[in-house]
Coordinates of N, CA and C in Angstrom, one line a residue:
M1 N -18.7 12.6 -12.2 CA -18.4 11.8 -11.0 C -18.8 10.3 -11.3
R2 N -18.0 9.5 -10.7 CA -18.3 8.0 -10.9 C -19.6 7.7 -10.2
G3 N -20.5 7.0 -11.0 CA -21.8 6.6 -10.4 C -22.8 7.7 -10.4
S4 N -22.5 8.9 -11.1 CA -23.4 10.0 -11.1 C -24.5 9.8 -12.2
T5 N -25.5 10.7 -12.1 CA -26.6 10.6 -13.1 C -26.0 10.9 -14.5
A6 N -25.1 11.9 -14.5 CA -24.5 12.3 -15.8 C -23.8 11.1 -16.4
E7 N -23.1 10.3 -15.6 CA -22.4 9.1 -16.2 C -23.3 8.1 -16.7
Q8 N -24.4 7.9 -16.0 CA -25.4 6.9 -16.4 C -26.1 7.3 -17.6
A9 N -26.3 8.6 -17.8 CA -27.1 9.1 -19.0 C -26.2 9.2 -20.2
A10 N -24.9 9.3 -20.1 CA -24.0 9.4 -21.2 C -23.9 8.1 -22.0
S11 N -23.8 8.2 -23.3 CA -23.6 6.9 -24.1 C -22.2 6.4 -23.9
L12 N -21.3 7.3 -23.7 CA -19.9 6.9 -23.5 C -19.3 7.9 -22.6
C13 N -18.5 7.5 -21.6 CA -18.1 8.4 -20.5 C -16.6 8.1 -20.2
V14 N -15.8 9.1 -20.1 CA -14.4 9.0 -19.7 C -14.3 9.5 -18.3
V15 N -13.8 8.7 -17.4 CA -13.7 9.1 -15.9 C -12.3 9.2 -15.5
F16 N -11.8 10.4 -15.1 CA -10.5 10.5 -14.6 C -10.5 10.4 -13.0
E17 N -9.8 9.4 -12.5 CA -9.9 9.0 -11.1 C -8.7 9.4 -10.3
G18 N -7.7 10.0 -10.9 CA -6.5 10.4 -10.2 C -5.3 10.3 -11.1
A19 N -4.1 10.6 -10.6 CA -2.9 10.6 -11.4 C -2.7 9.2 -12.0
L20 N -2.5 9.2 -13.3 CA -2.3 8.0 -14.1 C -3.4 6.9 -14.0
V21 N -4.6 7.4 -13.7 CA -5.7 6.5 -13.7 C -7.0 7.1 -14.4
W22 N -7.4 6.5 -15.4 CA -8.7 6.9 -16.1 C -9.3 5.7 -16.7
S23 N -10.6 5.8 -17.0 CA -11.4 4.7 -17.5 C -12.5 5.1 -18.4
I24 N -12.9 4.2 -19.3 CA -14.0 4.5 -20.2 C -15.2 3.6 -19.9
H25 N -16.4 4.2 -19.8 CA -17.6 3.4 -19.4 C -18.7 3.6 -20.4
K26 N -19.5 2.6 -20.5 CA -20.7 2.7 -21.4 C -21.8 2.1 -20.6
G27 N -22.8 2.9 -20.4 CA -24.0 2.4 -19.6 C -23.6 2.0 -18.2
G28 N -22.6 2.7 -17.6 CA -22.2 2.4 -16.3 C -21.3 1.2 -16.2
E29 N -20.9 0.6 -17.3 CA -20.1 -0.6 -17.3 C -18.7 -0.3 -17.8
D30 N -17.7 -0.8 -17.1 CA -16.3 -0.6 -17.5 C -16.0 -1.2 -18.8
I31 N -15.4 -0.4 -19.8 CA -15.0 -1.0 -21.0 C -13.4 -1.1 -21.1
L32 N -12.8 0.0 -20.6 CA -11.3 0.0 -20.6 C -10.9 0.9 -19.4
T33 N -9.8 0.4 -18.8 CA -9.2 1.2 -17.7 C -7.7 1.3 -17.9
Y34 N -7.2 2.5 -17.7 CA -5.7 2.7 -17.7 C -5.3 3.0 -16.3
R35 N -4.3 2.2 -15.8 CA -3.9 2.4 -14.4 C -2.4 2.2 -14.3
E36 N -1.7 3.3 -14.1 CA -0.3 3.3 -13.9 C 0.5 2.5 -14.9
G37 N 0.3 2.8 -16.2 CA 1.0 2.1 -17.2 C 0.4 0.8 -17.8
R38 N -0.7 0.4 -17.2 CA -1.4 -0.8 -17.7 C -2.7 -0.5 -18.2
Y39 N -3.1 -1.1 -19.4 CA -4.4 -1.1 -19.9 C -5.2 -2.3 -19.5
I40 N -6.3 -2.2 -19.0 CA -7.1 -3.3 -18.5 C -8.5 -3.3 -19.3
I41 N -8.8 -4.4 -19.9 CA -10.1 -4.6 -20.6 C -10.8 -5.7 -19.8
P42 N -11.8 -5.3 -19.0 CA -12.4 -6.3 -18.1 C -13.0 -7.5 -18.8
A43 N -13.6 -7.2 -20.0 CA -14.2 -8.3 -20.8 C -13.3 -9.4 -21.1
V44 N -12.0 -9.1 -21.3 CA -11.0 -10.1 -21.7 C -9.9 -10.3 -20.6
Q45 N -10.2 -9.8 -19.5 CA -9.2 -9.9 -18.4 C -9.3 -11.2 -17.7
P46 N -8.2 -12.0 -17.7 CA -8.2 -13.3 -17.0 C -8.4 -13.1 -15.5
D47 N -8.8 -14.1 -14.8 CA -8.9 -14.1 -13.4 C -7.5 -14.0 -12.8
V48 N -7.3 -13.0 -12.0 CA -5.9 -12.7 -11.5 C -6.0 -12.8 -10.0
D49 N -5.0 -13.5 -9.4 CA -5.0 -13.6 -7.9 C -4.3 -12.3 -7.4
K50 N -5.1 -11.4 -6.9 CA -4.6 -10.1 -6.4 C -3.6 -10.3 -5.3
Y51 N -3.7 -11.4 -4.6 CA -2.9 -11.6 -3.4 C -1.6 -12.5 -3.7
A52 N -1.4 -12.8 -5.0 CA -0.3 -13.7 -5.3 C 1.1 -13.2 -4.8
D53 N 1.3 -11.9 -4.8 CA 2.6 -11.3 -4.3 C 2.9 -11.6 -2.9
L54 N 1.8 -11.9 -2.1 CA 2.0 -12.2 -0.7 C 2.9 -13.4 -0.4
G55 N 3.0 -14.2 -1.5 CA 3.8 -15.4 -1.4 C 5.2 -15.1 -1.1
K56 N 5.7 -13.9 -1.4 CA 7.1 -13.5 -1.2 C 7.4 -13.5 0.3
L57 N 6.3 -13.3 1.1 CA 6.5 -13.2 2.6 C 7.0 -14.5 3.2
V58 N 6.6 -15.6 2.6 CA 7.0 -16.9 3.2 C 8.5 -17.0 3.3
G59 N 9.2 -16.9 2.2 CA 10.6 -17.0 2.2 C 11.3 -15.9 3.0
F60 N 10.7 -14.7 2.9 CA 11.2 -13.6 3.7 C 11.2 -13.9 5.2
G61 N 10.1 -14.4 5.6 CA 10.0 -14.8 7.1 C 10.9 -15.9 7.5
Q62 N 11.1 -16.8 6.6 CA 12.0 -17.9 6.9 C 13.5 -17.4 7.0
N63 N 13.8 -16.4 6.2 CA 15.2 -15.9 6.3 C 15.5 -15.3 7.6
F64 N 14.4 -14.8 8.3 CA 14.6 -14.1 9.6 C 14.1 -15.0 10.7
G65 N 13.7 -16.3 10.4 CA 13.3 -17.2 11.4 C 11.9 -16.9 12.0
I66 N 11.1 -16.2 11.2 CA 9.7 -15.9 11.8 C 8.6 -16.2 10.7
P67 N 8.6 -17.4 10.2 CA 7.6 -17.7 9.1 C 6.2 -17.6 9.6
D68 N 5.9 -18.0 10.9 CA 4.5 -17.9 11.4 C 4.1 -16.4 11.5
G69 N 5.1 -15.6 11.9 CA 4.8 -14.1 12.0 C 4.4 -13.6 10.6
M70 N 5.0 -14.0 9.6 CA 4.7 -13.5 8.2 C 3.3 -14.0 7.8
D71 N 2.9 -15.2 8.2 CA 1.6 -15.8 7.9 C 0.5 -14.9 8.6
R72 N 0.7 -14.5 9.8 CA -0.2 -13.6 10.5 C -0.3 -12.2 9.8
L73 N 0.8 -11.7 9.4 CA 0.8 -10.4 8.7 C 0.1 -10.5 7.4
A74 N 0.3 -11.6 6.7 CA -0.4 -11.8 5.4 C -1.9 -11.7 5.6
E75 N -2.4 -12.3 6.7 CA -3.8 -12.3 6.9 C -4.3 -10.8 7.3
V76 N -3.4 -10.1 8.0 CA -3.7 -8.7 8.3 C -3.8 -7.9 7.0
I77 N -2.9 -8.1 6.1 CA -2.8 -7.4 4.8 C -4.1 -7.7 4.0
R78 N -4.5 -9.0 3.9 CA -5.7 -9.4 3.2 C -6.9 -8.7 3.8
R79 N -7.0 -8.6 5.1 CA -8.1 -7.9 5.8 C -8.2 -6.5 5.4
V80 N -7.0 -5.8 5.5 CA -7.0 -4.4 5.2 C -7.4 -4.2 3.7
A81 N -6.8 -5.0 2.8 CA -7.1 -4.9 1.4 C -8.5 -5.1 1.1
S82 N -9.2 -5.9 1.8 CA -10.6 -6.2 1.5 C -11.5 -5.1 1.8
V83 N -11.1 -4.1 2.6 CA -12.0 -3.0 2.9 C -11.4 -1.6 2.4
C84 N -10.2 -1.7 1.9 CA -9.5 -0.4 1.4 C -10.2 0.0 0.1
R85 N -10.7 1.2 0.0 CA -11.5 1.6 -1.2 C -10.6 2.3 -2.3
H86 N -9.6 3.0 -1.8 CA -8.8 3.8 -2.8 C -7.4 3.5 -2.9
G87 N -7.0 2.3 -2.4 CA -5.6 2.0 -2.4 C -4.8 2.6 -1.2
T88 N -3.8 2.0 -0.8 CA -2.9 2.6 0.3 C -1.6 1.9 0.3
S89 N -0.8 2.2 1.2 CA 0.5 1.5 1.4 C 0.7 1.3 2.9
M90 N 1.3 0.2 3.2 CA 1.6 -0.2 4.5 C 3.1 -0.5 4.7
I91 N 3.7 0.0 5.8 CA 5.1 -0.3 6.1 C 5.1 -1.1 7.4
F92 N 5.8 -2.2 7.3 CA 6.0 -3.1 8.5 C 7.5 -3.1 8.9
M93 N 7.7 -2.8 10.2 CA 9.1 -2.8 10.7 C 9.1 -3.1 12.2
E94 N 10.3 -3.4 12.7 CA 10.4 -3.7 14.1 C 10.1 -2.5 14.9
K95 N 9.8 -2.7 16.2 CA 9.4 -1.6 17.1 C 10.6 -0.6 17.3
R96 N 11.8 -1.1 17.3 CA 12.9 -0.2 17.4 C 13.0 0.7 16.2
G97 N 12.7 0.2 15.0 CA 12.7 1.0 13.8 C 11.6 2.0 13.9
I98 N 10.4 1.6 14.4 CA 9.3 2.5 14.5 C 9.7 3.7 15.5
A99 N 10.3 3.3 16.6 CA 10.7 4.4 17.6 C 11.7 5.4 16.9
A100 N 12.6 4.9 16.1 CA 13.6 5.8 15.5 C 12.9 6.6 14.4
E101 N 12.2 5.9 13.5 CA 11.6 6.6 12.4 C 10.4 7.5 12.7
I102 N 9.4 6.9 13.4 CA 8.2 7.6 13.7 C 8.4 8.6 14.9
D103 N 8.7 8.0 16.0 CA 8.8 8.9 17.3 C 9.8 10.0 17.2
N104 N 11.0 9.6 16.7 CA 12.1 10.5 16.8 C 12.3 11.4 15.5
R105 N 11.6 11.0 14.4 CA 11.9 11.7 13.2 C 10.6 12.2 12.5
L106 N 9.9 11.3 11.9 CA 8.7 11.7 11.0 C 7.6 12.4 11.8
A107 N 7.2 11.8 12.9 CA 6.1 12.5 13.7 C 6.6 13.8 14.2
R108 N 7.8 13.9 14.6 CA 8.4 15.1 15.2 C 8.4 16.2 14.2
Y109 N 8.5 15.9 12.9 CA 8.5 16.9 11.8 C 7.2 16.9 11.0
R110 N 6.1 16.4 11.7 CA 4.8 16.5 11.1 C 4.7 15.8 9.8
R111 N 5.4 14.7 9.6 CA 5.3 13.8 8.5 C 4.6 12.5 8.8
A112 N 4.0 12.4 10.0 CA 3.2 11.2 10.3 C 2.4 11.6 11.5
F113 N 1.2 10.9 11.6 CA 0.3 11.0 12.8 C 0.5 9.8 13.6
K114 N 1.2 10.0 14.8 CA 1.4 8.9 15.7 C 0.1 8.5 16.4
V115 N -0.2 7.3 16.5 CA -1.4 6.8 17.2 C -1.1 5.8 18.3
T116 N -2.0 5.7 19.3 CA -1.9 4.7 20.3 C -2.0 3.3 19.6
P117 N -1.0 2.5 19.7 CA -1.0 1.2 19.0 C -2.3 0.4 19.1
F118 N -2.8 -0.1 18.0 CA -4.0 -0.9 18.0 C -3.8 -2.0 17.0
S119 N -4.5 -3.1 17.2 CA -4.4 -4.3 16.4 C -5.2 -4.1 15.1
L120 N -4.5 -4.3 14.0 CA -5.2 -4.2 12.7 C -6.1 -5.4 12.4
A121 N -5.7 -6.5 13.1 CA -6.5 -7.7 12.9 C -7.8 -7.6 13.7
E122 N -7.9 -6.8 14.7 CA -9.1 -6.7 15.5 C -9.9 -5.4 15.3
A123 N -9.3 -4.5 14.6 CA -10.0 -3.2 14.4 C -11.2 -3.4 13.5
G124 N -12.2 -2.5 13.7 CA -13.4 -2.6 12.9 C -13.2 -2.1 11.5
E125 N -14.1 -2.6 10.6 CA -13.9 -2.2 9.1 C -13.9 -0.7 8.9
D126 N -14.8 0.0 9.7 CA -14.8 1.5 9.6 C -13.5 2.1 9.9
V127 N -12.8 1.6 10.9 CA -11.5 2.1 11.3 C -10.5 1.9 10.2
L128 N -10.5 0.6 9.7 CA -9.5 0.3 8.6 C -9.8 1.2 7.4
Q129 N -11.1 1.4 7.0 CA -11.4 2.3 5.9 C -10.9 3.7 6.2
G130 N -11.1 4.1 7.4 CA -10.7 5.5 7.8 C -9.2 5.7 7.7
I131 N -8.4 4.8 8.2 CA -7.0 5.1 8.2 C -6.4 4.9 6.8
T132 N -7.0 4.1 6.0 CA -6.4 3.9 4.6 C -6.9 5.0 3.7
A133 N -7.9 5.7 4.1 CA -8.4 6.8 3.2 C -7.5 8.0 3.3
I134 N -6.7 8.1 4.4 CA -5.9 9.3 4.6 C -4.6 9.1 3.7
D135 N -4.2 10.2 3.1 CA -3.0 10.2 2.3 C -1.8 9.8 3.1
G136 N -0.9 9.0 2.6 CA 0.2 8.6 3.3 C 0.1 7.1 3.7
A137 N 1.2 6.6 4.2 CA 1.3 5.2 4.5 C 0.8 4.9 6.0
V138 N 0.5 3.6 6.2 CA 0.2 3.1 7.5 C 1.4 2.3 8.0
V139 N 1.8 2.6 9.2 CA 3.0 1.9 9.7 C 2.6 1.0 10.8
S140 N 3.1 -0.2 10.7 CA 2.7 -1.3 11.7 C 4.0 -2.0 12.2
D141 N 3.9 -2.6 13.4 CA 5.0 -3.4 13.8 C 4.8 -4.8 13.3
L142 N 5.6 -5.8 13.7 CA 5.6 -7.1 13.1 C 4.5 -8.0 13.8
N143 N 3.8 -7.4 14.8 CA 2.7 -8.1 15.4 C 1.4 -7.7 14.7
G144 N 1.4 -6.7 13.8 CA 0.2 -6.3 13.2 C -0.4 -5.1 13.9
D145 N 0.3 -4.5 14.8 CA -0.2 -3.3 15.6 C 0.1 -2.0 14.8
C146 N -0.9 -1.2 14.6 CA -0.6 0.1 13.9 C -0.1 1.1 14.8
H147 N 1.0 1.8 14.4 CA 1.6 2.8 15.2 C 1.5 4.2 14.7
A148 N 1.3 4.3 13.4 CA 1.2 5.7 12.7 C 0.4 5.6 11.4
I149 N -0.3 6.7 11.1 CA -1.0 6.8 9.8 C -0.7 8.1 9.1
G150 N -1.0 8.2 7.9 CA -0.7 9.4 7.1 C 0.7 9.7 7.0
V151 N 1.6 8.6 6.9 CA 3.0 8.8 7.0 C 3.5 9.2 5.6
I152 N 4.2 10.3 5.6 CA 4.9 10.8 4.3 C 6.3 10.3 4.4
V153 N 6.6 9.3 3.5 CA 8.0 8.8 3.5 C 8.9 9.7 2.7
D154 N 10.2 9.7 3.1 CA 11.1 10.5 2.5 C 12.5 9.8 2.4
G155 N 13.5 10.5 2.1 CA 14.8 9.9 2.0 C 15.5 10.2 0.7
Q156 N 16.8 10.1 0.7 CA 17.6 10.3 -0.5 C 17.3 9.3 -1.6
M157 N 17.3 9.7 -2.8 CA 17.0 8.8 -3.9 C 18.1 7.7 -4.0
V158 N 17.6 6.4 -3.9 CA 18.6 5.3 -3.9 C 18.2 4.3 -4.9
V159 N 17.1 4.4 -5.5 CA 16.7 3.4 -6.5 C 16.0 4.1 -7.7
E160 N 16.2 3.7 -8.9 CA 15.6 4.3 -10.1 C 14.1 4.1 -10.1
G161 N 13.4 5.2 -10.4 CA 11.9 5.1 -10.4 C 11.4 4.3 -11.7
D162 N 10.1 4.0 -11.6 CA 9.4 3.3 -12.7 C 8.3 4.2 -13.2
Y163 N 8.5 4.7 -14.4 CA 7.5 5.6 -15.0 C 6.1 4.9 -15.2
G164 N 6.1 3.6 -15.2 CA 4.9 2.8 -15.4 C 4.1 2.7 -14.1
R165 N 4.7 3.1 -13.0 CA 4.0 3.0 -11.7 C 3.8 4.4 -11.1
G166 N 2.9 4.5 -10.2 CA 2.5 5.8 -9.6 C 3.5 6.3 -8.5
A167 N 3.2 7.5 -8.0 CA 4.0 8.1 -7.0 C 4.0 7.2 -5.7
R168 N 2.9 6.6 -5.4 CA 2.8 5.8 -4.2 C 3.8 4.6 -4.2
Y169 N 3.8 3.9 -5.3 CA 4.7 2.7 -5.4 C 6.2 3.2 -5.4
N170 N 6.5 4.2 -6.2 CA 7.9 4.6 -6.4 C 8.4 5.2 -5.1
S171 N 7.6 6.0 -4.3 CA 8.1 6.6 -3.1 C 8.3 5.5 -2.0
I172 N 7.4 4.6 -2.0 CA 7.6 3.5 -1.0 C 8.8 2.6 -1.3
K173 N 8.9 2.3 -2.6 CA 10.1 1.4 -2.9 C 11.4 2.1 -2.6
N174 N 11.5 3.4 -2.9 CA 12.7 4.1 -2.6 C 12.9 4.2 -1.1
Y175 N 11.9 4.4 -0.3 CA 12.0 4.5 1.2 C 12.5 3.1 1.7
I176 N 11.9 2.0 1.3 CA 12.2 0.7 1.9 C 13.7 0.4 1.5
T177 N 14.0 0.6 0.2 CA 15.4 0.3 -0.2 C 16.4 1.1 0.6
G178 N 16.1 2.4 0.8 CA 17.0 3.3 1.5 C 17.1 2.8 3.0
Y179 N 16.0 2.5 3.6 CA 16.0 2.1 5.0 C 16.8 0.8 5.2
K180 N 16.7 -0.1 4.2 CA 17.4 -1.4 4.4 C 18.9 -1.2 4.2
V181 N 19.3 -0.2 3.4 CA 20.7 0.0 3.2 C 21.3 0.5 4.5
S182 N 20.6 1.4 5.2 CA 21.1 2.0 6.4 C 20.8 1.1 7.6
H183 N 19.9 0.1 7.5 CA 19.6 -0.8 8.6 C 19.5 -2.2 8.1
P184 N 20.7 -2.7 7.7 CA 20.7 -4.1 7.0 C 20.2 -5.2 7.8
K185 N 20.3 -5.1 9.1 CA 20.0 -6.2 10.0 C 18.6 -6.2 10.6
E186 N 17.8 -5.1 10.2 CA 16.5 -4.9 10.7 C 15.4 -5.4 9.7
I187 N 14.3 -5.9 10.2 CA 13.2 -6.4 9.3 C 12.4 -5.2 8.9
C188 N 12.2 -5.0 7.6 CA 11.4 -3.9 7.2 C 10.9 -4.3 5.7
F189 N 9.6 -4.1 5.5 CA 9.1 -4.3 4.2 C 7.8 -3.5 4.0
A190 N 7.3 -3.5 2.8 CA 6.1 -2.7 2.6 C 5.2 -3.4 1.6
V191 N 3.9 -3.0 1.7 CA 2.9 -3.5 0.8 C 2.2 -2.3 0.2
V192 N 2.1 -2.3 -1.2 CA 1.4 -1.3 -1.9 C 0.1 -1.9 -2.4
M193 N -1.0 -1.3 -2.1 CA -2.3 -1.7 -2.5 C -2.9 -0.7 -3.6
S194 N -3.1 -1.2 -4.8 CA -3.6 -0.3 -5.8 C -5.1 -0.2 -5.7
E195 N -5.7 0.8 -6.3 CA -7.2 0.9 -6.3 C -7.9 -0.3 -6.8
D196 N -7.3 -1.0 -7.8 CA -8.0 -2.1 -8.4 C -7.8 -3.4 -7.5
G197 N -7.2 -3.2 -6.3 CA -7.1 -4.4 -5.4 C -5.8 -5.1 -5.5
M198 N -5.0 -4.9 -6.5 CA -3.7 -5.6 -6.7 C -2.7 -5.2 -5.6
I199 N -2.0 -6.2 -5.1 CA -1.0 -6.0 -4.0 C 0.4 -6.2 -4.5
N200 N 1.3 -5.3 -4.2 CA 2.7 -5.5 -4.5 C 3.5 -5.5 -3.2
V201 N 4.3 -6.5 -2.9 CA 5.1 -6.6 -1.7 C 6.5 -6.1 -2.1
I202 N 7.0 -5.1 -1.3 CA 8.3 -4.6 -1.6 C 9.2 -5.0 -0.4
L203 N 10.2 -5.8 -0.7 CA 11.1 -6.4 0.3 C 12.5 -5.7 0.2

């Protein structure tokens, strides 16, 4: 177990943290990490802006005439990412899309837990940690209000998978791509947060 007495006592320790994620530690210090197709050596790792991909939201918001709205959502995403311990995914869509997808389909077939909408910007850190610890995506409207948690996305395969990325990224990318094909005039995008804090925006 990560942080256990056994790990601290071992001269060299390999820790398996999940699908496509493992790391090597010595004296409790990370030496090498493998995560979804990438090898990371902390000692030589350059400083990386984990939030750089959020820059995509600026142009995306301008295309729909809501740049200020994207700025607010970027802040919500940063806040959730700052307390998310194990990675998660977030789907943002218009309320009409949420009604069709969550109310009429996914929650109805027990593929999502519908919740009374609440502001992700104002929720306590314990709440954010709780909802992101549950398997599945968090679904929010474009105001940053959460409508569903533990969402299992589905849909016909419409985009080729990436073996270098995990199931979370591939399933969300396929879902967003399929949704936009069937709803080309609606706003919908997703954010995938890896355990190492990196953020990928899927438009």
